[in-house]
XYZ file of C-alpha atoms in Angstrom:
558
model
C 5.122 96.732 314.020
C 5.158 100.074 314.936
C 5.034 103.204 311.962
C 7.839 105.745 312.166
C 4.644 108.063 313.396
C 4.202 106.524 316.220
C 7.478 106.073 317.450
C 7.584 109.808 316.967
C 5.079 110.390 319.587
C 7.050 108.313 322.012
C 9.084 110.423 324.756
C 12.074 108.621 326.198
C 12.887 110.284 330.231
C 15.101 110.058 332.885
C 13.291 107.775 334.868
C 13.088 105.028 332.014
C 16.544 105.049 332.246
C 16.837 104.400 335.955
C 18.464 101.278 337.235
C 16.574 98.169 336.225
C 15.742 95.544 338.626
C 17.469 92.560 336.932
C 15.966 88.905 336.619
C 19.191 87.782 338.300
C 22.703 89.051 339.489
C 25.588 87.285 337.367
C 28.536 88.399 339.390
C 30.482 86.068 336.734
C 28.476 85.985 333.925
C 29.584 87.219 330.083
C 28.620 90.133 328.601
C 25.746 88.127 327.066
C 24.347 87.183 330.314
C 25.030 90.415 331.737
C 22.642 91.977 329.254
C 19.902 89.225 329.236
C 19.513 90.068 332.914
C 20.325 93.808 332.979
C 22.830 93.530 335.233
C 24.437 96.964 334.694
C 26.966 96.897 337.011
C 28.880 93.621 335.693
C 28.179 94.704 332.102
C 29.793 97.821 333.075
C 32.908 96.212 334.221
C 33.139 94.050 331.463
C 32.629 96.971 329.260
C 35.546 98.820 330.761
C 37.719 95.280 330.788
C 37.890 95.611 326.831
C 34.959 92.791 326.004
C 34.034 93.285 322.260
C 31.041 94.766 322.529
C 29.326 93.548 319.176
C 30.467 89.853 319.607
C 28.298 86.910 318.759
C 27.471 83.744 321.288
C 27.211 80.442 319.726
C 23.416 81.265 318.699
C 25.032 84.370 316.439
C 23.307 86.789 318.617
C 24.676 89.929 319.901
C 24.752 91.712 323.853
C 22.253 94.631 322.000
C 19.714 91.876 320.930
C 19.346 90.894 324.677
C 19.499 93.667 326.317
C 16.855 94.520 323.480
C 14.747 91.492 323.829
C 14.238 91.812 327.755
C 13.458 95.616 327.320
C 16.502 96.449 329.590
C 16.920 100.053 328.482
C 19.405 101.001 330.452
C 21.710 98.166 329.479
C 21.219 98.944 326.378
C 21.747 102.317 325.906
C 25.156 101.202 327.932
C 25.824 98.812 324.605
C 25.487 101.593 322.394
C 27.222 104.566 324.035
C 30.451 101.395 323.762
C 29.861 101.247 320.241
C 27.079 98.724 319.754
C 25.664 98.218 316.184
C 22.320 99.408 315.761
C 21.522 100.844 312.071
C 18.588 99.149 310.317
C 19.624 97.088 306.906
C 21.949 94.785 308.753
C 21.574 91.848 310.095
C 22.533 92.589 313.861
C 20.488 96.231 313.875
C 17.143 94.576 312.291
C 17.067 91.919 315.113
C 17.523 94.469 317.727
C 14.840 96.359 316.305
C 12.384 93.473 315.639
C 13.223 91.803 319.097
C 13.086 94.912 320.757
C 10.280 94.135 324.241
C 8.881 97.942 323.552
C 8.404 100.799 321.559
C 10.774 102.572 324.037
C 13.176 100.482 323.026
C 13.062 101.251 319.211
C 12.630 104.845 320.126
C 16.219 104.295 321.873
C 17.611 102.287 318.838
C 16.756 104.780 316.642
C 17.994 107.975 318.147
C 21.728 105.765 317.956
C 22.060 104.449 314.406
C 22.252 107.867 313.332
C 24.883 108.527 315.287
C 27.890 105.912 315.000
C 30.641 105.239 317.567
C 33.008 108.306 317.720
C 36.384 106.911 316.826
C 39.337 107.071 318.425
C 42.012 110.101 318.120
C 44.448 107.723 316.134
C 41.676 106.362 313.787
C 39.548 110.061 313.348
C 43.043 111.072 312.055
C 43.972 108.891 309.705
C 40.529 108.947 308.930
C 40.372 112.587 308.297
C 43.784 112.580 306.378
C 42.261 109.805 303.710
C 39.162 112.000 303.367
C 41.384 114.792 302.802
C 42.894 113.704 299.811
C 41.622 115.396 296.838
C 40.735 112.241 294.790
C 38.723 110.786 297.848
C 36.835 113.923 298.669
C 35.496 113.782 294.830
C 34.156 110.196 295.302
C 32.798 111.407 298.451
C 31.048 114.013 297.529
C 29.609 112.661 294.559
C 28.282 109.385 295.197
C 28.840 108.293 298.808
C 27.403 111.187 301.031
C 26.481 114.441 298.560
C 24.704 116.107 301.432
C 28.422 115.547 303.191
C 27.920 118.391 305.445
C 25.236 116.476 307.300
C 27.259 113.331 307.312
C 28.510 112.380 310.718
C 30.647 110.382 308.651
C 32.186 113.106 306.416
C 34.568 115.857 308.374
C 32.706 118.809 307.193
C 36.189 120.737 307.844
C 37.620 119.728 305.649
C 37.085 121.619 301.866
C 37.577 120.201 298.330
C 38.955 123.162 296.885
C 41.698 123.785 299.995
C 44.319 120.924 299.665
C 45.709 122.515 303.055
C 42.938 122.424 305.038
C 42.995 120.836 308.385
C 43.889 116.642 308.321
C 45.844 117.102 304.857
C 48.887 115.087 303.971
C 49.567 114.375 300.747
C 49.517 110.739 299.591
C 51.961 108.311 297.847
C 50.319 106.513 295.749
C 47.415 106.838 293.293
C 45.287 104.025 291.965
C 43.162 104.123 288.966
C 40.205 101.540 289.060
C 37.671 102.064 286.328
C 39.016 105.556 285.200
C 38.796 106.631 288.468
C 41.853 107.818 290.511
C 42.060 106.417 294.562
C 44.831 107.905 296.253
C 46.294 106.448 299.845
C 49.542 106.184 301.690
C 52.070 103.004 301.258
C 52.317 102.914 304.683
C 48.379 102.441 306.058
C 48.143 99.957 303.175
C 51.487 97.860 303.767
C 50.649 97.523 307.430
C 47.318 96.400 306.834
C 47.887 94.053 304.143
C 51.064 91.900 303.280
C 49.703 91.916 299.691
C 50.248 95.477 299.766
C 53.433 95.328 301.688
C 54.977 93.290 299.221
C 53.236 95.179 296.141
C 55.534 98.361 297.669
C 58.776 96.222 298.132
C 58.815 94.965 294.422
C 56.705 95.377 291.755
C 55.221 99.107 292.787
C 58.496 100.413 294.267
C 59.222 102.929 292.250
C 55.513 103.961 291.694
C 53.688 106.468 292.285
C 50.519 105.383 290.254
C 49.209 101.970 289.578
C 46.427 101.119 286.912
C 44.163 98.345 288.480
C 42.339 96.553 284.684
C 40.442 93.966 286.227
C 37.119 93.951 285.287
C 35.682 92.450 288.446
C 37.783 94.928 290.605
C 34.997 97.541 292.323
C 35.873 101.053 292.882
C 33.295 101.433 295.865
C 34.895 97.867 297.540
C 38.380 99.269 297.318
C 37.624 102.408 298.794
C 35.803 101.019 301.474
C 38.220 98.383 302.522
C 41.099 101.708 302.198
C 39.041 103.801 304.406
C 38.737 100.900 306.539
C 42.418 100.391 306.724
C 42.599 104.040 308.083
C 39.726 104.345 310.276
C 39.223 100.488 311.592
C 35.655 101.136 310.664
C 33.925 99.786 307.797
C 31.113 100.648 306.275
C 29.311 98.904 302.976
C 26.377 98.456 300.988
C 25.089 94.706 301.223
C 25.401 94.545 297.392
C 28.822 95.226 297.046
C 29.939 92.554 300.153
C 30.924 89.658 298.237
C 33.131 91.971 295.630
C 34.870 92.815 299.103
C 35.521 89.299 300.254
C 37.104 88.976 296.796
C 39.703 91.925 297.430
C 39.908 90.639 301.099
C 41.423 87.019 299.590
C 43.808 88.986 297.403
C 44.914 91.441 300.099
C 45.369 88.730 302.617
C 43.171 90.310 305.414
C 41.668 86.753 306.747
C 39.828 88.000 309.873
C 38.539 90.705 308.071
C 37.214 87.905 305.673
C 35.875 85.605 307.820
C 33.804 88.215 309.153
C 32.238 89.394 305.991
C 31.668 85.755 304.763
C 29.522 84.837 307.855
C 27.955 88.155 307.442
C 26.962 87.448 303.971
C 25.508 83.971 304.965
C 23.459 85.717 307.633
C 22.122 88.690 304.778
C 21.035 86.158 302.532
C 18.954 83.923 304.679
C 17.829 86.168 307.102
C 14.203 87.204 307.377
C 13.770 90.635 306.933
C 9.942 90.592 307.549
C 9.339 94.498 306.945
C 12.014 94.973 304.952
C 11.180 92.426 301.738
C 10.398 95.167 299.669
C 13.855 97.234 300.091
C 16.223 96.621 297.988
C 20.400 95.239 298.866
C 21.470 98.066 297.511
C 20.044 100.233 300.302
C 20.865 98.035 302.978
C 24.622 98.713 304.277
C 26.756 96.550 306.666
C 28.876 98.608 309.156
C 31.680 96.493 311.298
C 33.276 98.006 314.093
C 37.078 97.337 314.333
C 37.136 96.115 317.596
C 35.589 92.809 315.873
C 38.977 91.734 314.793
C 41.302 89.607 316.727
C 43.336 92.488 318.143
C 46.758 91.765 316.012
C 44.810 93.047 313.556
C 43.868 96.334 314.729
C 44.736 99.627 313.910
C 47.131 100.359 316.222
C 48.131 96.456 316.682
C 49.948 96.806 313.245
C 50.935 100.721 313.617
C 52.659 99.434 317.292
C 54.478 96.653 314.858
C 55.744 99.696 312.649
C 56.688 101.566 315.746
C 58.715 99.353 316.819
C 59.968 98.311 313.352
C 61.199 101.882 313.166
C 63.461 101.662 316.343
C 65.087 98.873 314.969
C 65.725 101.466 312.119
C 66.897 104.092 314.175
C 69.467 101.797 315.572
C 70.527 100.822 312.339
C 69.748 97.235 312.640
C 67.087 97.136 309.761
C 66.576 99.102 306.576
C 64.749 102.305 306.528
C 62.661 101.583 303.337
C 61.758 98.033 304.586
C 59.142 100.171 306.838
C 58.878 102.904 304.682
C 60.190 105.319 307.098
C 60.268 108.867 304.745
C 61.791 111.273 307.457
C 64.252 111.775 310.404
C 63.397 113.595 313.880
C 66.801 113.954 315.649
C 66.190 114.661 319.431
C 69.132 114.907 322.275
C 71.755 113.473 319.668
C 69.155 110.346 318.939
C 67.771 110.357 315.396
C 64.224 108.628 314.889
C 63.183 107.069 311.485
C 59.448 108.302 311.525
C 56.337 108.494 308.763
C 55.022 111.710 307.643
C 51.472 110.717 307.204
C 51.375 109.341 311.004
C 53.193 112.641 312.666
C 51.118 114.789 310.433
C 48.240 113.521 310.672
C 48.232 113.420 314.746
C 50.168 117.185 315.182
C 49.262 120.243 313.596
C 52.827 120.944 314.335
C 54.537 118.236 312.467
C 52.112 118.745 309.601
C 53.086 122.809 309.250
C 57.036 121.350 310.057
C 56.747 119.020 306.975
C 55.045 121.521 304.421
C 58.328 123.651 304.648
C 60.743 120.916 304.967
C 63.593 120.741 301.837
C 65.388 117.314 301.035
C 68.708 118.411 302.591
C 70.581 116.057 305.057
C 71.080 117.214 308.710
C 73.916 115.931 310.882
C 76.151 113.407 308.544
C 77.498 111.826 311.794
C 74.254 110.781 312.258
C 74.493 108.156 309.370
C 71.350 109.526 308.256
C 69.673 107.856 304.889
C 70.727 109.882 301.961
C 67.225 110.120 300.623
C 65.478 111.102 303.970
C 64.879 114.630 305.086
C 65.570 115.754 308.272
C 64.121 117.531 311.424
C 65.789 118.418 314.890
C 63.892 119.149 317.849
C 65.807 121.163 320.526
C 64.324 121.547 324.636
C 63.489 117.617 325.429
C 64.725 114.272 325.846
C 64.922 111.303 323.759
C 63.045 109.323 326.146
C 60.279 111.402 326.320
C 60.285 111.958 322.206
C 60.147 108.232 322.175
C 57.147 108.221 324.306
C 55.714 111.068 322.934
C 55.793 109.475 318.922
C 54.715 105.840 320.279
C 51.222 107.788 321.571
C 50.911 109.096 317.989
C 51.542 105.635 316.369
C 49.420 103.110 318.614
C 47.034 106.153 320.684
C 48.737 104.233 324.122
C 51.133 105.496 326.855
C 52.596 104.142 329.417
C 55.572 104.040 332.418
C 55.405 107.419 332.689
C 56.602 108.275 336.355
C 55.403 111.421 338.228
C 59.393 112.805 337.628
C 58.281 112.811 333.616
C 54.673 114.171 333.740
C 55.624 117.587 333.459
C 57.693 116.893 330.393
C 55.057 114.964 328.482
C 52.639 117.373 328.992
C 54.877 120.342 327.606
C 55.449 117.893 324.734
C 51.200 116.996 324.117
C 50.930 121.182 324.624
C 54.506 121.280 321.998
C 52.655 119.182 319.242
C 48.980 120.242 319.630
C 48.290 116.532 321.507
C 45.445 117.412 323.647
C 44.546 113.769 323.695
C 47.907 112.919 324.750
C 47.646 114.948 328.114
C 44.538 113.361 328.811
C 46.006 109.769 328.361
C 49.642 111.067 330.591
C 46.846 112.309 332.999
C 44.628 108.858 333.409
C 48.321 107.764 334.060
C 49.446 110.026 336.491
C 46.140 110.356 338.789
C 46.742 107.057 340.201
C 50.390 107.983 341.350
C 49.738 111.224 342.809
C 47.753 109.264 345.627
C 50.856 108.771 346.919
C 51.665 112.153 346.912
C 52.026 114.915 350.156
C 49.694 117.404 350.361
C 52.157 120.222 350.370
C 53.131 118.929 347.180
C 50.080 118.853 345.356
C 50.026 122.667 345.124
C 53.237 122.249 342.668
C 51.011 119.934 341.016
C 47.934 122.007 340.968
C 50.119 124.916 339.130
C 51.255 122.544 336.751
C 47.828 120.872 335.419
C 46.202 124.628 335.479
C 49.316 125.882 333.247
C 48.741 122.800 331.279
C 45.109 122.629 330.884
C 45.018 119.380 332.158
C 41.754 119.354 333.858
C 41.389 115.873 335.703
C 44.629 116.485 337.465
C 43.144 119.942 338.650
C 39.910 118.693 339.733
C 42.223 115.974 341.970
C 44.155 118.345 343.468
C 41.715 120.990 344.102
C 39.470 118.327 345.630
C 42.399 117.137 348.017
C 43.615 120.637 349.075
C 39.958 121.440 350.363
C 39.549 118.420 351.825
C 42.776 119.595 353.905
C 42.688 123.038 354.051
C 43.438 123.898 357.433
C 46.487 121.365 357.646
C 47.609 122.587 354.536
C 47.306 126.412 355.148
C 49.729 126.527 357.402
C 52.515 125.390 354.707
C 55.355 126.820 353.667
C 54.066 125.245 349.603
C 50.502 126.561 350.148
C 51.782 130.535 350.893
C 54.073 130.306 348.340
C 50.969 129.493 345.847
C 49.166 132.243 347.228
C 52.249 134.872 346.060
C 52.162 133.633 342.629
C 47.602 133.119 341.652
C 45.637 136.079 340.977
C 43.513 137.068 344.269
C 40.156 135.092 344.139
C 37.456 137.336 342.348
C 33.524 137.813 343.233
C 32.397 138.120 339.917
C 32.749 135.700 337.153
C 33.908 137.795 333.939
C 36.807 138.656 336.138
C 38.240 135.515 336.619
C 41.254 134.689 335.852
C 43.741 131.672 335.915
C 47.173 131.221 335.428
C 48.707 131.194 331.850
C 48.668 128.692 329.604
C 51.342 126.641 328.295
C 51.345 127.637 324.592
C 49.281 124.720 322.912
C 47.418 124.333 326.307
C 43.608 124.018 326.237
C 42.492 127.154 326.695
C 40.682 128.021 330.292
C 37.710 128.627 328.845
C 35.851 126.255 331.080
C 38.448 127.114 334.230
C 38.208 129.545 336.682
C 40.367 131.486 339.041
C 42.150 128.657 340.989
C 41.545 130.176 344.236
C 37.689 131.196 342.793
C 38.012 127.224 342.260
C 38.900 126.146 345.915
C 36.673 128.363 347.533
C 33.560 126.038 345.473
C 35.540 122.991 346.613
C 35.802 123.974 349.837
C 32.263 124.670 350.201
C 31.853 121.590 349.124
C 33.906 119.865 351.384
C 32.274 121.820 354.450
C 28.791 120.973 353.686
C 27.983 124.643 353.401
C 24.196 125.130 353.420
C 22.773 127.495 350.514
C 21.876 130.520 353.356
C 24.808 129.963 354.956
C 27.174 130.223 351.273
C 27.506 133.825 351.686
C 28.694 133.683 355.220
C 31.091 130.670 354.662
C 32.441 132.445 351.216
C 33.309 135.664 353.565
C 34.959 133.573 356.030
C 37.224 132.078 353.434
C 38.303 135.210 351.491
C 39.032 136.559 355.223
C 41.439 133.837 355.932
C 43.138 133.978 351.933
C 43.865 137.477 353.006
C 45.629 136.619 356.559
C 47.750 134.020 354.838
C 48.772 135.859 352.113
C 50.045 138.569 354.795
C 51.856 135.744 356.211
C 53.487 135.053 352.877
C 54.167 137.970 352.128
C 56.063 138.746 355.897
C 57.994 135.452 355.590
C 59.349 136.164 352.000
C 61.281 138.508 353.403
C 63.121 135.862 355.531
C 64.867 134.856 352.549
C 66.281 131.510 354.486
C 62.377 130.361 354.770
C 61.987 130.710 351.218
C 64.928 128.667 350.000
């Protein structure tokens, strides 16, 4: 095998990334198949169909370890940009790195397993807001990653001695295992684990710490499986696996289990060839949420408290059987939410909370008498609704053209930023069957917003039918209210943002913007730019005397 010097010297390029010629087309093979041959395009689309990408076939083999085995680089580096395991010291990443065909291959496996899988918003949040914790940070710090600053696992943001630094919400609970204090949020744990849920119900109701005395009970497996109940990502040394199949049993988290039992099976009988002489305790298993059934997701069981919570609202359940701890009353509707979901998804919520006192807001609301209370004025209950499901389960949908704007003054309201790009992948689709003239109201509102895929759309769409569209009463109207188009790039400017809007750093001048798209739509050669950029500006200028003329005729205007 290979030395670590010698895969130094190895230089992956472009062109060993360029389509491979597969051994066969398999149209309607699995994802298994679909990396055996290299067949990029179906592996693609099962990719983007939601196929687990680190599932095992019947031989307990992985898509990686093919792709890996045939020397399909492309196809692999596909696997791993989804999320594929890779990391030496397990069982999956040392067969993809002993099968792989080349040394171009382990050069490829090796620039990923430093670099896991970013999560998703819902699960870097939670993630963040465990870390945050003062308790967690210590353990962090000390034994887990020391060097956390060069983590990719630690959120170097975040800062011991600053309990209100960025991701912060206090927790609920504290447990003390061996001495050592472990503090988490009732609601992560119930909704992972009905051992926990009905821990919180009875015997721990009233607590705020619990003392853990077994003697087999590990600190470093109860962490782990907590931060895994957060982030849907776990990560473990080999040694300490079977102390976490022992919490698993008590905590009731069967697929989560399962997993880690077969995984043990396949740590102690696998050869390891080069790695005989390393120790368990340096090897670590990492498993990738997206391994368990989906029920028992992340946001599978935080959709279940969602929903849970509306039953609240409506007063048809109790509040502390979901340990709802605060009210949002929007448009006369109150919702039963959880601090440490709101705050950990808004920067809004999370300042909102921090000056919150326990009074009671709007008794004809039947509000709980021990819940606190927020009202938020300027948008509907629908859209709330909508708005508070995205921060639970990191999922929209029905949301109509007619709502857009509103959930995007919401996302720029609570500092979602991943929410507008989620009500955009929504709303592209849709605005195909939208006029022309109209996607200059549209093109106003995504450049206000910040929402840049819905920009790029219309942009591309009004150059592709500029000289029908010039003529428009819609398209002189949006030449009254942009800045001018500029020559020179420092002097570019857009319109203003929403506040909480992206900023348009990356953005310029929206008719700076057309003019490029334009171009591009005409075909414009490079010696001819110049000429063609003249002739544009030239014709901005006519029409906006044309605007300007026919706002006087105040009846064309209304």
């Amino acid at each position: 095998m290979a030395g670590l010097d010698e895969l130094e010297k190895i230089e992956l390029e472009a062109a060993d990334f360029g389509s491979s010629h597969p051994l066969k087309k398999v149209p309607y093979g699995d994802i298994f198949e679909a990396s055996r041959a290299g067949d990029v395009e179906r592996l693609r689309y099962l990719l983007d169909s939601g196929v687990n990408v680190n599932a095992r076939d019947r031989w307990d083999s992985v898509a990686l370890y093919y792709a890996c085995l045939a020397g399909h680089l492309d196809a692999a580096r596909m696997l791993l940009e989804s999320g594929a395991i890779c990391a030496e010291h397990t069982f999956d990443g040392d067969r993809c790195h002993y099968a792989a065909l080349s040394l171009k291959v382990r050069k490829l496996l090796k620039a990923y397993e430093a670099r896991p899988p970013p999560l998703h918003p819902l699960q870097a949040a939670l993630r963040d807001t465990f870390f945050a914790c003062r308790a967690n940070q210590a353990y962090l710090q000390e034994y887990l990653y020391p060097k956390a600053s060069v983590n990719p696992h630690f959120p170097s943001k975040l800062s011991l001695e600053d309990p209100s630094s960025s991701g912060y919400v206090p927790p609920d609970i504290v447990f003390y295992v061996q001495g050592r204090p472990l503090e988490a949020h009732r609601l992560i744990l119930a909704a992972r684990s009905p051992f926990f849920k009905k821990k919180f119900a009875l015997d721990w109701k009233n607590r705020n710490e619990v003392r853990l005395s077994s003697e087999k009970l590990s600190y470093s497996c109860l962490f782990s499986l907590i931060l895994f109940f957060y982030s849907d990502r776990l990560e473990i040394a080999v040694d300490d696996m079977e102390g976490l199949v022992r919490i698993c049993r008590v905590c009731k988290c069967q697929s989560l289990q399962s997993i880690l039992e077969k995984e043990i099976v396949h740590q102690r009988y696998a050869e390891y060839k080069g790695l005989r002489d390393i120790d368990n305790s340096q090897k670590r298993f990492i498993l990738q949420g997206v391994s368990l059934p989906e029920e028992d997701r992340l946001p599978a069981t935080l959709s279940r408290v969602f929903q849970s919570s509306l039953w609240s609202s409506k007063g048809m359940t109790d509040s502390e059987d979901n340990f709802a701890d605060v009210c949002i009353i929007v448009d006369q509707k109150v919702f039963r939410c959880h601090q440490v979901i709101l705050a950990s998804r808004s920067e809004y919520f999370k300042a909102g909370f921090s000056r919150m006192k326990d009074f009671l807001g709007g008794r004809n609301f039947l509000l709980d008498h021990n819940l606190p209370c927020l009202e938020e004025q300027g948008l509907s209950s629908e859209t709330f609704q909508k708005v508070i499901e995205y921060m639970y389960t990191d999922t929209i949908r029905d949301v109509g053209l007619d709502e857009a704007e509103e959930m995007f003054d919401s996302a720029s309201r609570y500092l979602l930023s991943p929410l507008k790009r989620a009500v955009a992948d929504v709303v592209l689709p849709l605005l195909e069957t939208v006029s022309t003239e109209d996607l200059c109201q549209w093109l106003l509102l995504s450049d206000m917003y910040g929402v840049s895929k819905v920009r790029e759309y219309c942009l591309d769409a009004i150059a592709s039918n500029f000289e029908a569209l010039a003529e428009t009463r819609q398209f002189q109207q949006l030449l009254l209210i942009l800045p001018p188009p500029s020559g020179e790039s420092t002097l570019r400017t857009s319109m203003p943002n929403a506040p909480g809007a992206e900023a348009n750093t990356s953005q310029g001048n929206l008719l700076d913007d057309l003019r490029e798209k334009w171009l591009e739509a005409e075909g414009a050669e490079l010696d001819q730019r110049d000429e063609s950029t003249l002739q544009f500006d030239k014709r901005l200028e006519m029409l906006m005397l044309v605007a300007k003329d026919a706002k006087s005729q105040s009846a064309y205007w209304m």
